[in-house]
Each structure stands twice: as structure tokens, then as C-alpha cells.
Short mmCIF file of N, CA and C in Angstrom, two decimals:
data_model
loop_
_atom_site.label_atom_id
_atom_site.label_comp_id
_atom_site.label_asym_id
_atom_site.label_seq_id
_atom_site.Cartn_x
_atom_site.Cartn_y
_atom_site.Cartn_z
N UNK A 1 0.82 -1.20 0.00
CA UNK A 1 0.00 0.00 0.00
C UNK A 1 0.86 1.26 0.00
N UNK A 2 1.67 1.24 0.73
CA UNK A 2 2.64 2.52 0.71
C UNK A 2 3.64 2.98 -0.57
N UNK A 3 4.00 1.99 -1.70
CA UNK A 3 4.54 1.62 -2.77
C UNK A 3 3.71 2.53 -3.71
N UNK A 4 2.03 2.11 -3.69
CA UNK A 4 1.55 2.71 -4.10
C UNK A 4 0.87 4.26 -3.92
N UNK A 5 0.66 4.91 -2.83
CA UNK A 5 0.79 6.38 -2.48
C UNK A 5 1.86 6.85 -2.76
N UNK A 6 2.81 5.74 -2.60
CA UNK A 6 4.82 7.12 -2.90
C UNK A 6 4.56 7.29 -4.76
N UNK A 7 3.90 6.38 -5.28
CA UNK A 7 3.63 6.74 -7.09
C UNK A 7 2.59 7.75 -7.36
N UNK A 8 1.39 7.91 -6.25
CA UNK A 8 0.65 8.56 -6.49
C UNK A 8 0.86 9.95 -6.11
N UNK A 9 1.89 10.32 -5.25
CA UNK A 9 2.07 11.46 -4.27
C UNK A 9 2.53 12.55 -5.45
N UNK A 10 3.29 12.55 -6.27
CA UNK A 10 3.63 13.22 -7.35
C UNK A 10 2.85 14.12 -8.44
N UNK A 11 1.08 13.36 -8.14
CA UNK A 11 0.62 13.20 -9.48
C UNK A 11 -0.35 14.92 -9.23
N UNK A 12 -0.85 15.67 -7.90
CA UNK A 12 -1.12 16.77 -7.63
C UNK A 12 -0.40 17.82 -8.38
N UNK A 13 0.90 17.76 -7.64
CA UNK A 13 2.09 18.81 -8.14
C UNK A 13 2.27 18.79 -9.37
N UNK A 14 2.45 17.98 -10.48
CA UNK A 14 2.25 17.63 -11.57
C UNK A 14 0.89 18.25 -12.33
N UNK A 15 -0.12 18.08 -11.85
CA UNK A 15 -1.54 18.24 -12.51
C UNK A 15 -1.63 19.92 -12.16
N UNK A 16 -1.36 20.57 -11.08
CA UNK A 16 -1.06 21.65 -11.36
C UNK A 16 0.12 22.49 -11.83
N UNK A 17 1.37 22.25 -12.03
CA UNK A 17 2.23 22.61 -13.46
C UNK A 17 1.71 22.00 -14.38
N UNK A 18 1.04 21.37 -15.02
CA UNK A 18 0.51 21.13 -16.01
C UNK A 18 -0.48 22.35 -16.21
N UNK A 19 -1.38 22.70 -15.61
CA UNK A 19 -2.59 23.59 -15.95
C UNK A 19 -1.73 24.90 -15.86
N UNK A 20 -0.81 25.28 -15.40
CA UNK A 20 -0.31 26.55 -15.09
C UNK A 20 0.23 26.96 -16.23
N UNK A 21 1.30 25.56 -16.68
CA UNK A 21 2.24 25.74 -17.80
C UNK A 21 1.40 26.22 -19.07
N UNK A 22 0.37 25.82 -19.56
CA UNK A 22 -0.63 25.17 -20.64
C UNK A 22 -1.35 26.61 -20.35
N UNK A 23 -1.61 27.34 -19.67
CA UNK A 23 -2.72 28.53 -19.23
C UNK A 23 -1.52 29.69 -19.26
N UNK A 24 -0.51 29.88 -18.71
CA UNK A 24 -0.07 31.03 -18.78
C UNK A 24 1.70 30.95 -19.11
N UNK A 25 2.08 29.70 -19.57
CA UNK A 25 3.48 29.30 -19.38
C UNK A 25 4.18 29.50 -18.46
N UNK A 26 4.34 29.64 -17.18
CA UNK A 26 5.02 29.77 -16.21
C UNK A 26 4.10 29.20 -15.17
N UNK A 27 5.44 28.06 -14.43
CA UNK A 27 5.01 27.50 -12.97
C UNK A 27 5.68 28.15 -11.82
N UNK A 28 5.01 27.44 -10.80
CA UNK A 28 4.83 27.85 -9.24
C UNK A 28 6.02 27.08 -8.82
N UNK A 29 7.34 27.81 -8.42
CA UNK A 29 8.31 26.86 -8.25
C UNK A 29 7.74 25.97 -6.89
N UNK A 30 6.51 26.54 -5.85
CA UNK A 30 6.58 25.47 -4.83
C UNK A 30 5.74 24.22 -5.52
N UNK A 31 5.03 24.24 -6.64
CA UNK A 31 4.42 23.04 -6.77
C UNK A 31 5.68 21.92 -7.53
N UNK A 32 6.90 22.79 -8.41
CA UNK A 32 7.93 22.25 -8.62
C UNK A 32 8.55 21.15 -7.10
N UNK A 33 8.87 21.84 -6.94
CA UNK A 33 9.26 21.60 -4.97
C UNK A 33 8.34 20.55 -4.70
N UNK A 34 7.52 20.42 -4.42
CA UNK A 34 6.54 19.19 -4.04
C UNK A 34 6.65 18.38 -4.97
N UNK A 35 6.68 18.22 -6.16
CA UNK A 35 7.06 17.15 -7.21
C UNK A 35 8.54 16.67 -7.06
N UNK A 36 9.09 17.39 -6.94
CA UNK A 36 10.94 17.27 -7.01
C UNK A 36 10.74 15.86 -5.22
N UNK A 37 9.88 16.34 -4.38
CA UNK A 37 9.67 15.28 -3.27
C UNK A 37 8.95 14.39 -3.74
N UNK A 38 8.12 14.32 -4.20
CA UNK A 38 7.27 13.10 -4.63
C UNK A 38 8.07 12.09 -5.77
N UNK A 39 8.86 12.79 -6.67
CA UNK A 39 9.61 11.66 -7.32
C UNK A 39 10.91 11.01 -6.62
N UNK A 40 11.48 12.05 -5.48
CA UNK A 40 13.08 11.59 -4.64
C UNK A 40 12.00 10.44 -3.85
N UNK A 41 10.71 10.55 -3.31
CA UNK A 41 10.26 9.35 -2.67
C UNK A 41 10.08 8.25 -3.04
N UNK A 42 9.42 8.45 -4.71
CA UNK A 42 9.30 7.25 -5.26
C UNK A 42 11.05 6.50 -5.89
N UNK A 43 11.93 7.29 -6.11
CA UNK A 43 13.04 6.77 -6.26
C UNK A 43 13.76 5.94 -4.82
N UNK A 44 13.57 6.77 -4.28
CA UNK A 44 14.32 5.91 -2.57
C UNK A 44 13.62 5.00 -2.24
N UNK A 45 12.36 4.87 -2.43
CA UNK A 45 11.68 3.93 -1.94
C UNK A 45 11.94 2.59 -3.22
N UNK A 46 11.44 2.81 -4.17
CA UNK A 46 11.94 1.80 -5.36
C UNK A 46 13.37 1.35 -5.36
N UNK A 47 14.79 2.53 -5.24
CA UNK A 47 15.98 1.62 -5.54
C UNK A 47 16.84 1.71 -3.96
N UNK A 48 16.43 2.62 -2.92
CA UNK A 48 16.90 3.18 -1.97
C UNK A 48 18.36 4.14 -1.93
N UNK A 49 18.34 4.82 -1.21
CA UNK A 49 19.19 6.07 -1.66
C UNK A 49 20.47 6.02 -2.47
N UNK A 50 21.34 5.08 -2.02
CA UNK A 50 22.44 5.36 -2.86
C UNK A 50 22.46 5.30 -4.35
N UNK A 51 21.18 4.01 -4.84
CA UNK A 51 21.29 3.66 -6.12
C UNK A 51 20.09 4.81 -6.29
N UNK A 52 19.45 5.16 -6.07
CA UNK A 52 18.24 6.54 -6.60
C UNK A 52 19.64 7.68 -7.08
N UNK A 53 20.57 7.99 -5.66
CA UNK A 53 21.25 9.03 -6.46
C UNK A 53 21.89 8.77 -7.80
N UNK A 54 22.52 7.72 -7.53
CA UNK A 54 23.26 7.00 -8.96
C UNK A 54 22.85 7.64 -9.71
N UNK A 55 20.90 6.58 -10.26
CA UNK A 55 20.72 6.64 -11.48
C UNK A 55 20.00 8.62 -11.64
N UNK A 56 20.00 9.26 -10.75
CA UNK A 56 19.81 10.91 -11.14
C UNK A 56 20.58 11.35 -11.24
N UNK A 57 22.22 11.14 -11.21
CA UNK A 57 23.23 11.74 -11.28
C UNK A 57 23.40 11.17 -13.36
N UNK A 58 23.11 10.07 -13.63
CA UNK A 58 23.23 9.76 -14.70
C UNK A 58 22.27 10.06 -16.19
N UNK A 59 20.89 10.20 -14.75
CA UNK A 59 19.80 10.45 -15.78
C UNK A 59 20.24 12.35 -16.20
N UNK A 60 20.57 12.54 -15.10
CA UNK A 60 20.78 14.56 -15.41
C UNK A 60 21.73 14.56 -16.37
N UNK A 61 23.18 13.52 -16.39
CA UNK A 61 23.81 13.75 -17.36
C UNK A 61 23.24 13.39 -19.00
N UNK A 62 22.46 12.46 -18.87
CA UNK A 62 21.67 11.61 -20.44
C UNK A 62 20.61 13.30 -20.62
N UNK A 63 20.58 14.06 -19.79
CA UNK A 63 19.58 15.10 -19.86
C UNK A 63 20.38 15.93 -20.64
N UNK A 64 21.57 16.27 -20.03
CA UNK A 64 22.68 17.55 -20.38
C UNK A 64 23.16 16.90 -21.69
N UNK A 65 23.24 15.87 -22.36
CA UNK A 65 23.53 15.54 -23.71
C UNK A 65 22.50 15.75 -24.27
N UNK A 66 20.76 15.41 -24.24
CA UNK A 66 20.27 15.79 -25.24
C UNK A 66 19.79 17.24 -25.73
N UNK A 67 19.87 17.75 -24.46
CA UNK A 67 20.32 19.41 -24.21
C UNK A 67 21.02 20.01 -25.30
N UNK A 68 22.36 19.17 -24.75
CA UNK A 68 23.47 19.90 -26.10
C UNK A 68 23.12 19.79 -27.49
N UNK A 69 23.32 17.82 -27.61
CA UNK A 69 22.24 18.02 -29.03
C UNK A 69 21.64 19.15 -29.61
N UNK A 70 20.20 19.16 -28.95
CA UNK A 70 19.74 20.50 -29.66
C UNK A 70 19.78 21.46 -29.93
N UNK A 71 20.78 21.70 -28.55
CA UNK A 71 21.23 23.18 -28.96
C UNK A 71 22.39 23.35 -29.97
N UNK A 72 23.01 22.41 -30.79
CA UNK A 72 23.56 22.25 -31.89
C UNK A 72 22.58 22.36 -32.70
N UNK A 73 21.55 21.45 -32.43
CA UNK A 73 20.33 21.16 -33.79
C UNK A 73 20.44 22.35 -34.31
N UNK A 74 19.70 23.11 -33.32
CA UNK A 74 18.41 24.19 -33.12
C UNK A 74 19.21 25.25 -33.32
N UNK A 75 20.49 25.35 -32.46
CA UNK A 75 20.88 26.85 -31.95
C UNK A 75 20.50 27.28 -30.56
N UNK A 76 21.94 27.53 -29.89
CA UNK A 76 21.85 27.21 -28.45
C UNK A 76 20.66 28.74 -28.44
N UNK A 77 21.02 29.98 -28.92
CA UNK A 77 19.96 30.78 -28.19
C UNK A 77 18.10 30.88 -29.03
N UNK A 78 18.25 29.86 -30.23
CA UNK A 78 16.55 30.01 -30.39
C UNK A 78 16.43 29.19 -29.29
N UNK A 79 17.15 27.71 -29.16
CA UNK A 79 16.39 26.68 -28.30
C UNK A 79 16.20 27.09 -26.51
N UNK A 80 17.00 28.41 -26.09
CA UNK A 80 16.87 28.74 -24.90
C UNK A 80 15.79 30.10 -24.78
N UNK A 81 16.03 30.43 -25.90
CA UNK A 81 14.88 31.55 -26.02
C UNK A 81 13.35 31.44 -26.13
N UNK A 82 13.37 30.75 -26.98
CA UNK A 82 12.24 30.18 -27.41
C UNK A 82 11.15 28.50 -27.15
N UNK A 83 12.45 27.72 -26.65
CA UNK A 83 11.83 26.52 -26.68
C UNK A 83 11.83 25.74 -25.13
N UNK A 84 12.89 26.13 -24.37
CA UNK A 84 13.11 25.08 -23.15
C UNK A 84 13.72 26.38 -22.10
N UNK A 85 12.50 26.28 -20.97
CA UNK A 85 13.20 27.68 -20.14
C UNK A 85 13.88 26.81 -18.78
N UNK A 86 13.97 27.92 -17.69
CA UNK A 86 14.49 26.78 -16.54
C UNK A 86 13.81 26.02 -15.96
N UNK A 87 12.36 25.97 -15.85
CA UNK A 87 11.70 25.17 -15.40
C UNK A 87 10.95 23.72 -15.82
N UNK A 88 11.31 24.30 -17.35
CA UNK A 88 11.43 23.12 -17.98
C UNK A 88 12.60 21.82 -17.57
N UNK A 89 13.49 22.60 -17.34
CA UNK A 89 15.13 22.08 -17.02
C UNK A 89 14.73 20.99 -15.86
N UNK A 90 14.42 22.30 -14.92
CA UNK A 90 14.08 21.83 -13.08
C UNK A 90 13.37 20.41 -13.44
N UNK A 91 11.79 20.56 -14.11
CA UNK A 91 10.98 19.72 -14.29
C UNK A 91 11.99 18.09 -14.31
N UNK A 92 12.49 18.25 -15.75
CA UNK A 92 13.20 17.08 -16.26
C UNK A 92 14.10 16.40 -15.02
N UNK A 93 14.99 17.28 -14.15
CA UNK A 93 15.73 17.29 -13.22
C UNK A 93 15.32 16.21 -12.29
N UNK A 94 13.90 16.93 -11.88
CA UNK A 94 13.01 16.26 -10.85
C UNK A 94 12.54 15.18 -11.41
N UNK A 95 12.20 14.66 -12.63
CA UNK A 95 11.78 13.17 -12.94
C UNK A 95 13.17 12.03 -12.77
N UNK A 96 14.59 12.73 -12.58
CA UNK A 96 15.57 11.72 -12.90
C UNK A 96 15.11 10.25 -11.90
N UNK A 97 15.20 10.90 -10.68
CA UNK A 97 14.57 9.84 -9.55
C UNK A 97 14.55 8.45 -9.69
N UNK A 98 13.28 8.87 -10.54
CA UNK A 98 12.04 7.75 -10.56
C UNK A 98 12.48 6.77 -11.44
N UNK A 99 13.37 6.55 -11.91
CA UNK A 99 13.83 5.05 -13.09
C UNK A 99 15.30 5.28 -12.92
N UNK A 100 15.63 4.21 -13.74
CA UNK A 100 17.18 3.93 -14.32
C UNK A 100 17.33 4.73 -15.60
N UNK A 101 18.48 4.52 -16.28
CA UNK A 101 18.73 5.57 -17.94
C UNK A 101 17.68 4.62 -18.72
N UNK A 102 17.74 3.49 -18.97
CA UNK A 102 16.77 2.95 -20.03
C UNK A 102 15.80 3.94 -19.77
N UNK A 103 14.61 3.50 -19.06
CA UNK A 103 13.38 4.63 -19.15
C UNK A 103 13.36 5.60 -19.11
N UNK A 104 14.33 6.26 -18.33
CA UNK A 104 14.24 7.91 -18.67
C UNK A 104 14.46 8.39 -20.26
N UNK A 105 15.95 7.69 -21.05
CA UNK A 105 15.57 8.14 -22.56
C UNK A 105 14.29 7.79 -22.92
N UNK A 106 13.47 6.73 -22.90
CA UNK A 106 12.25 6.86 -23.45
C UNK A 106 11.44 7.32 -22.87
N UNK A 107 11.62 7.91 -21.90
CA UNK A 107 10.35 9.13 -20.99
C UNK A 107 10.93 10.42 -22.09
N UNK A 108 12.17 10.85 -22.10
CA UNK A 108 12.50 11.93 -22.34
C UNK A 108 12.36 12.12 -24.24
N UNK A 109 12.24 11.34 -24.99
CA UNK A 109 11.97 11.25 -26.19
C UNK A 109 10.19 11.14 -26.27
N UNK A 110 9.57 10.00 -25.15
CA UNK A 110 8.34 9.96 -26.06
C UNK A 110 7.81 12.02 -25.75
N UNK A 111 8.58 12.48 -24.52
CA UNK A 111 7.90 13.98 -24.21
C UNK A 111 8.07 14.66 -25.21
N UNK A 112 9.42 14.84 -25.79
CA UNK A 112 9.48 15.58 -26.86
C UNK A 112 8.92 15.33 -28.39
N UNK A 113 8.51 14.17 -28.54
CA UNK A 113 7.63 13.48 -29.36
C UNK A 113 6.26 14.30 -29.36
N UNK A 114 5.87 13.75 -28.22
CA UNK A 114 4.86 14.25 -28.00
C UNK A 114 4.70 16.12 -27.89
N UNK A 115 5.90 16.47 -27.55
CA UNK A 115 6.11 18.14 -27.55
C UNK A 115 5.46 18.50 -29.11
N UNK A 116 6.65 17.73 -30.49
CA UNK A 116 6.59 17.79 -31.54
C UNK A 116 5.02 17.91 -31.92
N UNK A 117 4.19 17.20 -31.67
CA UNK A 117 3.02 16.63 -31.98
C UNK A 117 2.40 17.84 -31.53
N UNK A 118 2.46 18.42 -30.63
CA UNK A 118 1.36 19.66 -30.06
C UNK A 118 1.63 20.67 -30.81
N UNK A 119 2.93 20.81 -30.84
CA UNK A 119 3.38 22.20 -32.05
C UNK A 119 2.91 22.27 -33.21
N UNK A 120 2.75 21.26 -33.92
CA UNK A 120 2.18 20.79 -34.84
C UNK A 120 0.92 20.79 -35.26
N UNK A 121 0.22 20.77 -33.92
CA UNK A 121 -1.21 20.36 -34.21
C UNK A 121 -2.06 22.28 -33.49
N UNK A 122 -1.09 22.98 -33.17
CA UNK A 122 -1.59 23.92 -31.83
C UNK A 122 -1.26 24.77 -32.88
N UNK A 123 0.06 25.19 -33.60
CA UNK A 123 0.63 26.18 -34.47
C UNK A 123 1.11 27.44 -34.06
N UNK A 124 1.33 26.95 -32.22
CA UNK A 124 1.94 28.04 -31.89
C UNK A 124 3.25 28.38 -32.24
N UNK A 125 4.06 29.43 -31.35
CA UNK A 125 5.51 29.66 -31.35
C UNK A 125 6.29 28.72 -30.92
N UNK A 126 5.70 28.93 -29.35
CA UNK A 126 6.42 27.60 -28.38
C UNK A 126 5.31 26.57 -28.05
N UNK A 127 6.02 25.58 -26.93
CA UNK A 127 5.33 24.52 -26.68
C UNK A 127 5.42 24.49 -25.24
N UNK A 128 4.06 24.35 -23.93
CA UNK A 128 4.69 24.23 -23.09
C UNK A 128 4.74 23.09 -22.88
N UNK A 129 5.97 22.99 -22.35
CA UNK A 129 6.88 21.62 -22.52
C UNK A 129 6.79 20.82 -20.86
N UNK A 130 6.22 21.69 -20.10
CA UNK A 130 5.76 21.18 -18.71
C UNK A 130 4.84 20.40 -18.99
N UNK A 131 3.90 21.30 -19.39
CA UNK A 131 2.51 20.39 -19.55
C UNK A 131 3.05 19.42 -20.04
N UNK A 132 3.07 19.43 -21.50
CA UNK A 132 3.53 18.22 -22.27
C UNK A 132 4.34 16.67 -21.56
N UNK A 133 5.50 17.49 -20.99
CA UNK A 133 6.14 16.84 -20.07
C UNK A 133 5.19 16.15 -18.51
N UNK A 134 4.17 16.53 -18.32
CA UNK A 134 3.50 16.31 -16.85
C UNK A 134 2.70 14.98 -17.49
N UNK A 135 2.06 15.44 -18.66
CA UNK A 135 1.35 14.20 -19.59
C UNK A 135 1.61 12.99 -19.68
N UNK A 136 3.33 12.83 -20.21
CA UNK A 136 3.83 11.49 -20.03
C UNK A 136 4.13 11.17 -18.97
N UNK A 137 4.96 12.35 -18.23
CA UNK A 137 4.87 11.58 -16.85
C UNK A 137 3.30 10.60 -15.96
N UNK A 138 2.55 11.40 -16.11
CA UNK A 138 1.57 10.52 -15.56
C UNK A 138 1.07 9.60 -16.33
N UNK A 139 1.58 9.15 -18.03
CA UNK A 139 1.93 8.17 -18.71
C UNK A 139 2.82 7.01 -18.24
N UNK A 140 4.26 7.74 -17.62
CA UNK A 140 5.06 7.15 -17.16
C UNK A 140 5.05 6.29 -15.86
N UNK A 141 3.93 6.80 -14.89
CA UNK A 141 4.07 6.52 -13.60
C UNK A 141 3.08 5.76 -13.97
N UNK A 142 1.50 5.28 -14.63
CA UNK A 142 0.90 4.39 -15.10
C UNK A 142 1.41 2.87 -15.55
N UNK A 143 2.94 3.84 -16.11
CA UNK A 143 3.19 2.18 -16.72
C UNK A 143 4.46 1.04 -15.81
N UNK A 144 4.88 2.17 -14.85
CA UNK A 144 5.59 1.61 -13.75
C UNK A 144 4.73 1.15 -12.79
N UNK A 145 3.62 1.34 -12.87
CA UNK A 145 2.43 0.46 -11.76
C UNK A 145 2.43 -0.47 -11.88
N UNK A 146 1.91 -0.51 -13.31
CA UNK A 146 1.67 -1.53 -14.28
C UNK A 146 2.94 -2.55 -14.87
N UNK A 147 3.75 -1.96 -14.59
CA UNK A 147 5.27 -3.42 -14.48
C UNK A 147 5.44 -3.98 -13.08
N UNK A 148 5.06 -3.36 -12.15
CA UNK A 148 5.55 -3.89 -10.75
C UNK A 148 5.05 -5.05 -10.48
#
């Protein structure tokens, strides 16, 4: 029972950066803050501390490469100007936690996938990439239920 509240504890803080991001692009760093706890819980509790830090020390670095990537793609100042601010950053930061590198690249691709897909379909400038990002996550935390 407790396995399952430490997956669910996340999913508040989340659902509101989602509506915030999506309504006015900018979040509430304390609902950041309460998520950034709800995923360090579900990581400590799933691998316990030493291996939780591990795999966030590795997942932030698999973060800071696809970072660079784009900002080669793209161009480091459209893609900071325009596409990925710091809270976007924080966001990603705060999901390292919760998995090993396997799932996080495919958390962190299907988001931007899915980023792609809204831009696309919305025709805005930018994308908020929280929301977007909060989406799979509660994609993500569905399907780690659902493996346990």
C-alpha cells in the first residue's frame, strides 16, 4: 500500500504545473518543490538512496547531452529563447529519480515526441513543454504500476 501512495504522491504537483504551464506558461516553483519530493520518494523507496542518487546523477547527465544536441540542432539561443526555459530544465531534473537511464531516454523522447506533436497540431511559437512533459509523466508513472 505505501509503494503505491509514494507513485501517487507526485501526481497533484504535476496536474497543477501542467494547468499553469498550458494557461499562462510559467510555474509555481513550490508546486515544482513538491514534485521534485514526490519523485526523490518514489526513487528511494523503489531503488533506496544510494542507487536513486546513482541513477539521477546519470539520468541529469543523459539530460545535459540531449540538451546539447539540440542546442547544436536548433541553436543554443533560439532553443533557450524560445523553446526550453528553466523550469522546464528543473521539471526534467526532478523526474531523474524515478527510473534507471533505459526509461528515462524513453520518458525523455516519447515527451518531446509528443512536444513535436502539439506544435504541430496547436501552431503556436512555443510549446509548453511542462505540460507536455507532466502528460507522459503521468503516462510514465501508469506504466511503472503496471510493471511492478
Amino acid at each position: 500500500m505505501t509503494a503505491v501512495f509514494s507513485y501517487l504522491l507526485p501526481l497533484l504537483p504535476v496536474a497543477a504545473m501542467m494547468h499553469s504551464d498550458i494557461r499562462t506558461r510559467r510555474i509555481d516553483v513550490r508546486w515544482l518543490a513538491a514534485f521534485a519530493v514526490g519523485t526523490m520518494t518514489i526513487g528511494v523507496e523503489k531503488y533506496g538512496f544510494r542507487e536513486a542518487a546513482i541513477y539521477s546523477a546519470a539520468n541529469i547527465c543523459i539530460l545535459g547531452a540531449m540538451l546539447l544536441m539540440l542546442g547544436i540542432f536548433y541553436g543554443f539561443r533560439r532553443l533557450f529563447r524560445y523553446g526550453f526555459g528553466a523550469g522546464d530544465a528543473l521539471f526534467f531534473v526532478a523526474v531523474a529519480p524515478t527510473c534507471d537511464m533505459r526509461p528515462y531516454v524513453i520518458y525523455l523522447i516519447a515527451t518531446f515526441a509528443c512536444g513535436a506533436v502539439w506544435g504541430l497540431v496547436s501552431h503556436r511559437r512555443s510549446v509548453p513543454l511542462v505540460g507536455v512533459a507532466g502528460f507522459t509523466f503521468v503516462i510514465h508513472i501508469a506504466v511503472m504500476l503496471w510493471m511492478r
